[in-house]
Tab-separated table of C-alpha atoms in Angstrom:
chain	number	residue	atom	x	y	z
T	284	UNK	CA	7.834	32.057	-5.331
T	285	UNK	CA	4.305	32.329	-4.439
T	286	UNK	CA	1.371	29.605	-5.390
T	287	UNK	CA	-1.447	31.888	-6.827
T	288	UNK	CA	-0.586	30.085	-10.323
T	289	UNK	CA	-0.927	26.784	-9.505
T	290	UNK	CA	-3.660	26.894	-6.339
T	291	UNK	CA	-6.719	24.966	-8.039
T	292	UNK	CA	-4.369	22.026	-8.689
T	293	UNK	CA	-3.902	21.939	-5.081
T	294	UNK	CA	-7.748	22.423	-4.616
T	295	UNK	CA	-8.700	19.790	-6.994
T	296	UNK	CA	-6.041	17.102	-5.738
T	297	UNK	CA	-7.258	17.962	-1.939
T	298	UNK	CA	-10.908	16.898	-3.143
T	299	UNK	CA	-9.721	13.945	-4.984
T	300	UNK	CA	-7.668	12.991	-1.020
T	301	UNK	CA	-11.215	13.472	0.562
T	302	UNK	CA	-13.113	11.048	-1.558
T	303	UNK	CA	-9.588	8.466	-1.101
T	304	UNK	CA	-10.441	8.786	2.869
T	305	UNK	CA	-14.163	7.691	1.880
T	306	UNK	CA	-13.266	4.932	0.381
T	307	UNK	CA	-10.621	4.150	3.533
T	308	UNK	CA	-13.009	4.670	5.675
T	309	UNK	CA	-15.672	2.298	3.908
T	310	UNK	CA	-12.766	-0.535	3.119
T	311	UNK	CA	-11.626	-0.345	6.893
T	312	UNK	CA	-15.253	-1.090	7.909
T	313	UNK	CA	-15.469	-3.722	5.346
T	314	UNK	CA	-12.228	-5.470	7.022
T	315	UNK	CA	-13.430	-5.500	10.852
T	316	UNK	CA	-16.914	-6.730	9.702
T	317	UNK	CA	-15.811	-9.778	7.908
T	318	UNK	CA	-12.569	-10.755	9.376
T	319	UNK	CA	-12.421	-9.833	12.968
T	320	UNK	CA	-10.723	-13.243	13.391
T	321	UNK	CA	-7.493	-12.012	12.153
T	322	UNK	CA	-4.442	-11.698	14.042
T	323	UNK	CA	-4.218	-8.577	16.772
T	324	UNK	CA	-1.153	-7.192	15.009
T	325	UNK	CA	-3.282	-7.085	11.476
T	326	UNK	CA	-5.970	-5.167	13.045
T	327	UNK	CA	-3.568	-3.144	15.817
T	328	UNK	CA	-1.830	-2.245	11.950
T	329	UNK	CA	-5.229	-1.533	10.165
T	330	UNK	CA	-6.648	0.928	12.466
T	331	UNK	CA	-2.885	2.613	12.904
T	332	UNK	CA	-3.284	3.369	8.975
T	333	UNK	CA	-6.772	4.817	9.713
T	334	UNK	CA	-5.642	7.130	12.311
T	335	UNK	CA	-3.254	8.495	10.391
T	336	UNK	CA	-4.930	9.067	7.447
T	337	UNK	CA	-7.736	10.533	9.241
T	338	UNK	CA	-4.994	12.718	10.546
T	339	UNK	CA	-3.825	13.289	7.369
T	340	UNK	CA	-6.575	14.316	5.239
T	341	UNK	CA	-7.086	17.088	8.671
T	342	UNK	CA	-4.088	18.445	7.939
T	343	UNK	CA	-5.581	18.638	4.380
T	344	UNK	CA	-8.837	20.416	5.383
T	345	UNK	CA	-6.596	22.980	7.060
T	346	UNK	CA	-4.162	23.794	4.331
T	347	UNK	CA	-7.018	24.039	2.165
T	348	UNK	CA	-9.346	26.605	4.826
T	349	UNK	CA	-6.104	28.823	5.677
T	350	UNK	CA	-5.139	29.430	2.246
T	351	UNK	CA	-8.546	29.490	0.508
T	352	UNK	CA	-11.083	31.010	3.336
T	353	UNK	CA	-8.809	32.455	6.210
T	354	UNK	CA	-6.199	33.943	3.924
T	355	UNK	CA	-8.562	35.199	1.329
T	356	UNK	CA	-7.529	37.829	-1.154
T	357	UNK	CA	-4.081	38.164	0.777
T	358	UNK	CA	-1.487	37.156	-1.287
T	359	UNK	CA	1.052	37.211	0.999
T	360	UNK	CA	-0.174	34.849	3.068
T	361	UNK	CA	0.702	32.498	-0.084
T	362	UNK	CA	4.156	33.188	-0.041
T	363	UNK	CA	4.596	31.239	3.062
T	364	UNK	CA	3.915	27.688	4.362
T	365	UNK	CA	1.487	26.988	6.985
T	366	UNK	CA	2.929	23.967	9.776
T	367	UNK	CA	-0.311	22.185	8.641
T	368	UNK	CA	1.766	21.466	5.508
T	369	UNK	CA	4.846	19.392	6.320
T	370	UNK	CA	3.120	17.772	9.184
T	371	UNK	CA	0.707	15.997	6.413
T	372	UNK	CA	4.094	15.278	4.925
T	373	UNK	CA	4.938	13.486	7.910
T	374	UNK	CA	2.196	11.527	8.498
T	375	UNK	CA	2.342	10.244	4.893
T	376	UNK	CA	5.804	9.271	5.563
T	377	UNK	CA	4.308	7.010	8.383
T	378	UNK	CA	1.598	5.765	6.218
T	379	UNK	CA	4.049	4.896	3.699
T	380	UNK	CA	6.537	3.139	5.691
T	381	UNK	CA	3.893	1.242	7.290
T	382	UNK	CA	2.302	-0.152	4.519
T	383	UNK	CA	5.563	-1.000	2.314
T	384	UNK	CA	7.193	-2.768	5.465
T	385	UNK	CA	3.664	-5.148	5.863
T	386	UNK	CA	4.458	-5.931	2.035
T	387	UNK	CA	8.323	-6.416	2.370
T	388	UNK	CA	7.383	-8.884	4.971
T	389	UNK	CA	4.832	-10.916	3.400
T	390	UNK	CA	7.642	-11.263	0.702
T	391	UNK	CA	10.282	-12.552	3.014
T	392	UNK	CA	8.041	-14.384	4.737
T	393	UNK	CA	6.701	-16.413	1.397
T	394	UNK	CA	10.246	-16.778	0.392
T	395	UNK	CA	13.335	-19.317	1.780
T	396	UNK	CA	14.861	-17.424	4.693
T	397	UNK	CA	18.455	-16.856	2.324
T	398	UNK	CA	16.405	-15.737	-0.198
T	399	UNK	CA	14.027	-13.936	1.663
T	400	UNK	CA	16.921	-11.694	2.958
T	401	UNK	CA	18.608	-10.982	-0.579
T	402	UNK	CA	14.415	-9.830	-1.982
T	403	UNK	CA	13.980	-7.789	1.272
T	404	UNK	CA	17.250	-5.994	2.138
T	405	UNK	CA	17.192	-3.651	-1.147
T	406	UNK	CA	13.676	-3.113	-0.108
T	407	UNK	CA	13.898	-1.845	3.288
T	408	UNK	CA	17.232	-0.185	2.265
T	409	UNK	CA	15.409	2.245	-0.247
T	410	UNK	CA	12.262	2.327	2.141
T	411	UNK	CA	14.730	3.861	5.035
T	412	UNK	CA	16.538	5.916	2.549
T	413	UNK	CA	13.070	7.596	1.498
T	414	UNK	CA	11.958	7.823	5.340
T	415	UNK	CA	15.198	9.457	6.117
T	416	UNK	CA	15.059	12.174	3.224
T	417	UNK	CA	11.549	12.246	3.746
T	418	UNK	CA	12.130	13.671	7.375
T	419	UNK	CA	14.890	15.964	5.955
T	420	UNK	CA	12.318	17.729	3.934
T	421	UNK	CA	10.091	17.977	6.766
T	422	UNK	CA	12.502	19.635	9.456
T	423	UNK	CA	13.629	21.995	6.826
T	424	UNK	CA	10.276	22.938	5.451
T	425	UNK	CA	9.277	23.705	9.332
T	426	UNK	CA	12.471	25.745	10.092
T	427	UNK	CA	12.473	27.770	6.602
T	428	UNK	CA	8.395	28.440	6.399
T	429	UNK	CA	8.452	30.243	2.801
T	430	UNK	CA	7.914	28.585	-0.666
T	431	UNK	CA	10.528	30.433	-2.140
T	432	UNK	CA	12.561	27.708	0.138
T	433	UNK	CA	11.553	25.003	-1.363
T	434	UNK	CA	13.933	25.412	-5.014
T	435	UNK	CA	16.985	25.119	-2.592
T	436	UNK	CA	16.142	21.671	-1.166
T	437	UNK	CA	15.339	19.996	-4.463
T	438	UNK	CA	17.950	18.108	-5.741
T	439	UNK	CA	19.442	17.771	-1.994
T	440	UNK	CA	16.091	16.120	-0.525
T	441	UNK	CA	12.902	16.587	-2.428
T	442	UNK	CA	14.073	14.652	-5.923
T	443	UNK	CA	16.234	11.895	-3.845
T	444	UNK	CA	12.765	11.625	-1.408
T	445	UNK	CA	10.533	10.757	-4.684
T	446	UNK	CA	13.493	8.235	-6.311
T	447	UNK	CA	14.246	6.047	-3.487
T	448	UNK	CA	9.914	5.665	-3.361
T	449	UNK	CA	10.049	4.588	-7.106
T	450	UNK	CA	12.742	2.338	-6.680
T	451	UNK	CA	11.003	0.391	-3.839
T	452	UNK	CA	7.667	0.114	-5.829
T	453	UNK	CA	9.754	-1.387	-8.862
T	454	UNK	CA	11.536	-3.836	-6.259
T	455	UNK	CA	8.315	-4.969	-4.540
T	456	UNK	CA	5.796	-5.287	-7.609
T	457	UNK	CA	8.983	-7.357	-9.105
T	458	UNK	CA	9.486	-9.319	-5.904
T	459	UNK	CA	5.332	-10.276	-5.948
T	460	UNK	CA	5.273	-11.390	-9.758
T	461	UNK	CA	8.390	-12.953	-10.030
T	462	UNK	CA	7.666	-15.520	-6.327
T	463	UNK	CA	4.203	-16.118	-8.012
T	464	UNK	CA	5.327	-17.102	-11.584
T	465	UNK	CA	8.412	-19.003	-10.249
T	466	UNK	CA	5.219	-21.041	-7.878
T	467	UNK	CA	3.160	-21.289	-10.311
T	468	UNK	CA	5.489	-23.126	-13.471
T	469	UNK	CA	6.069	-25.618	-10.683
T	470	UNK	CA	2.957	-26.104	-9.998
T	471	UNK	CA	0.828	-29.385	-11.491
T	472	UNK	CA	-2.928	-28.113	-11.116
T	473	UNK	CA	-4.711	-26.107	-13.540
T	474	UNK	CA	-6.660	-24.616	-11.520
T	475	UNK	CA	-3.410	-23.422	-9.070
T	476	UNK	CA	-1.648	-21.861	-12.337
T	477	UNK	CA	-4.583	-19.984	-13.212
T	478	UNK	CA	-5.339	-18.208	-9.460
T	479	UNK	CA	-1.638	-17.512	-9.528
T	480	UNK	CA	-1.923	-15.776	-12.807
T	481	UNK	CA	-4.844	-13.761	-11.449
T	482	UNK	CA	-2.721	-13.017	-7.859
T	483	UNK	CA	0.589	-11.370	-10.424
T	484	UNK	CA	-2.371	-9.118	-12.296
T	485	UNK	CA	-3.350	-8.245	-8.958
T	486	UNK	CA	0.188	-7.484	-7.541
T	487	UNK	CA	1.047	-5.434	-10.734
T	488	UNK	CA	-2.307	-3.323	-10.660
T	489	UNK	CA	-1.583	-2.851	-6.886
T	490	UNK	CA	1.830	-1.563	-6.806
T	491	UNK	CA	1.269	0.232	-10.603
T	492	UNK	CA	-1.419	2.841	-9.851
T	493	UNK	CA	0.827	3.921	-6.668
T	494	UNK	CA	4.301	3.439	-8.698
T	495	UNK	CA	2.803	6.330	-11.852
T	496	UNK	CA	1.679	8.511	-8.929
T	497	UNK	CA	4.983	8.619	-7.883
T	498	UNK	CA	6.412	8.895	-10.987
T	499	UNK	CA	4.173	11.742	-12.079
T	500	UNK	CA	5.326	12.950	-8.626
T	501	UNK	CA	8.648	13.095	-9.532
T	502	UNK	CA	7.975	14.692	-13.156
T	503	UNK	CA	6.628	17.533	-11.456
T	504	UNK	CA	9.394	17.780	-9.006
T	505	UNK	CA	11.967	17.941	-11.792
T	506	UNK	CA	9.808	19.865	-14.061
T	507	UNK	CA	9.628	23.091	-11.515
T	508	UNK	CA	5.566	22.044	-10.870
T	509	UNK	CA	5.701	22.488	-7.334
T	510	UNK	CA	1.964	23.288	-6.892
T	511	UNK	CA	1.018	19.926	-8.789
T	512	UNK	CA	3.906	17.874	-6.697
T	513	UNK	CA	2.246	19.012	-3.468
T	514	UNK	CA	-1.377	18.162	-5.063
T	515	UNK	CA	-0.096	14.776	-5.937
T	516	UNK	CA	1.845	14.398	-2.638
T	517	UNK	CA	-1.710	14.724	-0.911
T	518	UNK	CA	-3.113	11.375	-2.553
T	519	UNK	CA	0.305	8.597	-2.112
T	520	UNK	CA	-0.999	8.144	1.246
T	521	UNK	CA	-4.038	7.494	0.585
T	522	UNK	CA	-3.498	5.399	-2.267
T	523	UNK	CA	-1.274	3.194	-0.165
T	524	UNK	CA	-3.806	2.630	2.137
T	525	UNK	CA	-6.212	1.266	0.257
T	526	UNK	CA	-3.695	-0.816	-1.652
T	527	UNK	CA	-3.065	-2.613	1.673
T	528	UNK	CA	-6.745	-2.683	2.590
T	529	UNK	CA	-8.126	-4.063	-0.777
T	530	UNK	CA	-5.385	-6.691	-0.501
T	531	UNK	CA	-6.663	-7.732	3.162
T	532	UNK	CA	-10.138	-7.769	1.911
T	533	UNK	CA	-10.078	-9.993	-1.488
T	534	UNK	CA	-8.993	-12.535	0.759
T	535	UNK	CA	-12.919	-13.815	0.961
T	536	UNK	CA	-12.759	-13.502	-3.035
T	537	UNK	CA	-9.719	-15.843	-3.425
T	538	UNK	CA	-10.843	-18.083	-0.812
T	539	UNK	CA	-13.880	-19.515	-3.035
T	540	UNK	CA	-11.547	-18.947	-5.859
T	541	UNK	CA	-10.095	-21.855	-4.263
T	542	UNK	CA	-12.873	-23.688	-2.910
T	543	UNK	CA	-15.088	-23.095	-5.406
T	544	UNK	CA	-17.505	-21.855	-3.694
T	545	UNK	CA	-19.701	-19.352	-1.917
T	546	UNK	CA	-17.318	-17.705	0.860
T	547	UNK	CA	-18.415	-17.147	4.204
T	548	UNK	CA	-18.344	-14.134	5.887
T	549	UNK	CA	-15.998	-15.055	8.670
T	550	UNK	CA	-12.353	-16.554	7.302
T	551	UNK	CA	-9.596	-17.421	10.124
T	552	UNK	CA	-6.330	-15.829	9.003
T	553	UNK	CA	-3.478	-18.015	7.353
T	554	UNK	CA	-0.298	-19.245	9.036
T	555	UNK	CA	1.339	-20.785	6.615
T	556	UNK	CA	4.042	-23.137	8.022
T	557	UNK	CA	1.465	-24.570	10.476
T	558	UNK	CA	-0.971	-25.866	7.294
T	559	UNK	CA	-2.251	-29.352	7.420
T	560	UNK	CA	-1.974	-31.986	4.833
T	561	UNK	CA	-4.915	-32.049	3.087
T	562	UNK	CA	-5.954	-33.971	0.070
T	563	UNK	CA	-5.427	-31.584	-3.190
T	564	UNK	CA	-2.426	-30.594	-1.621
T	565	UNK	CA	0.527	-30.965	-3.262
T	566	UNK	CA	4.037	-29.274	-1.837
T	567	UNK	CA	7.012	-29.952	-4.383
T	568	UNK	CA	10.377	-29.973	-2.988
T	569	UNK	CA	13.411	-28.665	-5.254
T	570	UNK	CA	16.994	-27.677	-4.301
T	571	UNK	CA	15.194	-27.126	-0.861
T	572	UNK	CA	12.800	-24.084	-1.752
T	573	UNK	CA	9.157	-24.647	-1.002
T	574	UNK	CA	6.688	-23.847	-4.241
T	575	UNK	CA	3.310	-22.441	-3.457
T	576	UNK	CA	0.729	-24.805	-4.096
T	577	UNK	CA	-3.306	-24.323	-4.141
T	578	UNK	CA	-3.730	-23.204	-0.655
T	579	UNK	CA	-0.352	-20.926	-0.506
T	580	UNK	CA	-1.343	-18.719	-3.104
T	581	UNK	CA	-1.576	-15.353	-1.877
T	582	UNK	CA	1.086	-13.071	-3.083
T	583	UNK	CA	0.701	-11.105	-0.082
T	584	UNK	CA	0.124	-13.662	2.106
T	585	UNK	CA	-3.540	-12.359	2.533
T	586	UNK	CA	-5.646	-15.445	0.953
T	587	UNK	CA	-7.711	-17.259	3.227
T	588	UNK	CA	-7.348	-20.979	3.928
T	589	UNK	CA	-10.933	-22.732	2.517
T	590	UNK	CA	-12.554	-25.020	4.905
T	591	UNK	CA	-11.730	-27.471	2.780
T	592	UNK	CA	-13.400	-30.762	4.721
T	593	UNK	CA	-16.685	-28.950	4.180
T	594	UNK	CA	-15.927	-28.282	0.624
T	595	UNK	CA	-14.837	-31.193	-0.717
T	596	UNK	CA	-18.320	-33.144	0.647
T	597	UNK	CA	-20.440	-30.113	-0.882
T	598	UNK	CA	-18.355	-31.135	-4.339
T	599	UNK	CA	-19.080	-34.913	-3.671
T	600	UNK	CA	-23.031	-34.152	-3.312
T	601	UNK	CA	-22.965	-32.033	-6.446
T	602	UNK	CA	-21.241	-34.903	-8.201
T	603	UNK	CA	-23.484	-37.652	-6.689
């Protein structure tokens, strides 16, 4: 099978990856200007992602200049895959796994420990399964270089690969909406109910963009489209990246969601079982499971705690 047929969807999804790294590039620069207070293993994670999707969209560039400019006008060269192929499947495996374990985390660490362990097992269980077919596909595409290869491993790696990554996007976006609207019904402040409401429209557009890429992913996998699966394959990456960066970086947003005000520049990150008592507060005990209140509200454990003693006396003067 060679790829002449189905080249410029490779093309055109390669250009599409470039202008992802952009805005990775520009969201990662965005994150160390205005929170460079956060902890050393949310930045150590941040510029790991970076890395490897600079790596990644390399490996791009050189697919791209051996088939298209090196390779010109020989069409053998297209019956065979160049190692610049699978190891950008690699590295998206890494990118992946990264940035679904930071949100299987956040989950368990927002939940009761018991119940924190029955959300996150499934979770990680799918995420290894995909990580561990994922790798298949890689060793096999290295030791058996020709496209015409690539039938033979469907239903034994490719199709399993693209399943177990659907079924962890339906756990997680379930996990996130299900921990906010079971906070928020307990809640007694407006105001609480309606930023949780906003964080479960941000949790579903997060996880929903990625979850019909992979989707479409796996249409074209079944469907025989290999040329548009590999196209597509070049943007999950990057589209999980910036899912985990725009969540880090609305943190400023929520915060004056909260507050009510202007956020600063500069917001300490949150540790949540170490929160003071603060008036506005409220924490609701029931059957022993704590309920997110107005200051626990991030779904991904990424909003910023206000600096609420300089709040509330801005509110008083506005009232006075």
């Amino acid at each position: 099978m060679g790829l002449p047929s189905g080249f410029g969807s490779i093309l055109f999804e390669g250009l599409v990856s470039a202008m992802l790294y952009g805005i990775t590039t520009l969201q990662t620069y965005m994150y160390f200007m205005h929170y460079s207070e956060d902890a050393s293993t949310t930045k150590f994670l941040v510029i790991a992602i970076w890395i490897l999707d600079t790596l990644h969209i390399s490996f791009i560039c050189h697919v791209l200049y051996y088939y298209l400019i090196t390779n010109y006008a020989i069409p053998t060269s297209l019956e065979y895959i160049v190692w610049s192929l699978p190891a950008s499947l690699l590295v998206n495996l890494f990118v992946v796994a990264a940035v679904q374990c930071f949100f299987a985390y956040k989950i368990y660490y927002l939940c009761r420990s018991q119940v924190g362990r029955l959300v996150t097992v499934p979770i990680i269980l799918f995420l290894l399964t995909h990580f561990a077919f994922g790798v298949e596909v890689v060793v096999l595409v290295f030791a058996n270089n020709e496209f015409s290869y690539l039938p033979k491993i469907k239903f034994s790696a490719l199709i399993p690969c693209a399943t177990a990554l659907v079924l962890v996007e339906v756990l997680i976006t379930l996990s996130l909406c299900i921990l906010l609207y079971d906070s928020g019904s307990h809640s007694a402040f407006p105001r609480t109910k309606c930023l949780l409401n906003t964080l479960i429209i941000y949790a579903v557009n997060r996880c929903l963009l990625t979850l019909l890429v992979v989707l479409a992913e796996l249409v074209t996998l079944v469907d025989n489209q290999d040329a548009w699966a590999m196209g597509i394959d070049f943007n999950i990456g990057k589209l999980y990246v910036n899912s985990l960066l725009a969540s880090l970086n609305t943190r400023e947003y929520f915060r004056s969601q909260i507050s009510g005000l202007k956020p600063d520049l500069a917001i300490n990150a949150v540790h949540f079982g170490n929160l003071p008592k603060l008036s506005g507060d409220k924490e609701i005990p029931k059957g022993g499971k704590r309920h997110l209140e107005v200051r626990e509200v991030a779904a991904m454990a990424v909003a910023a705690v206000p600096s609420l003693d300089r709040s509330i006396g801005l509110q008083k003067n506005r009232e006075v």
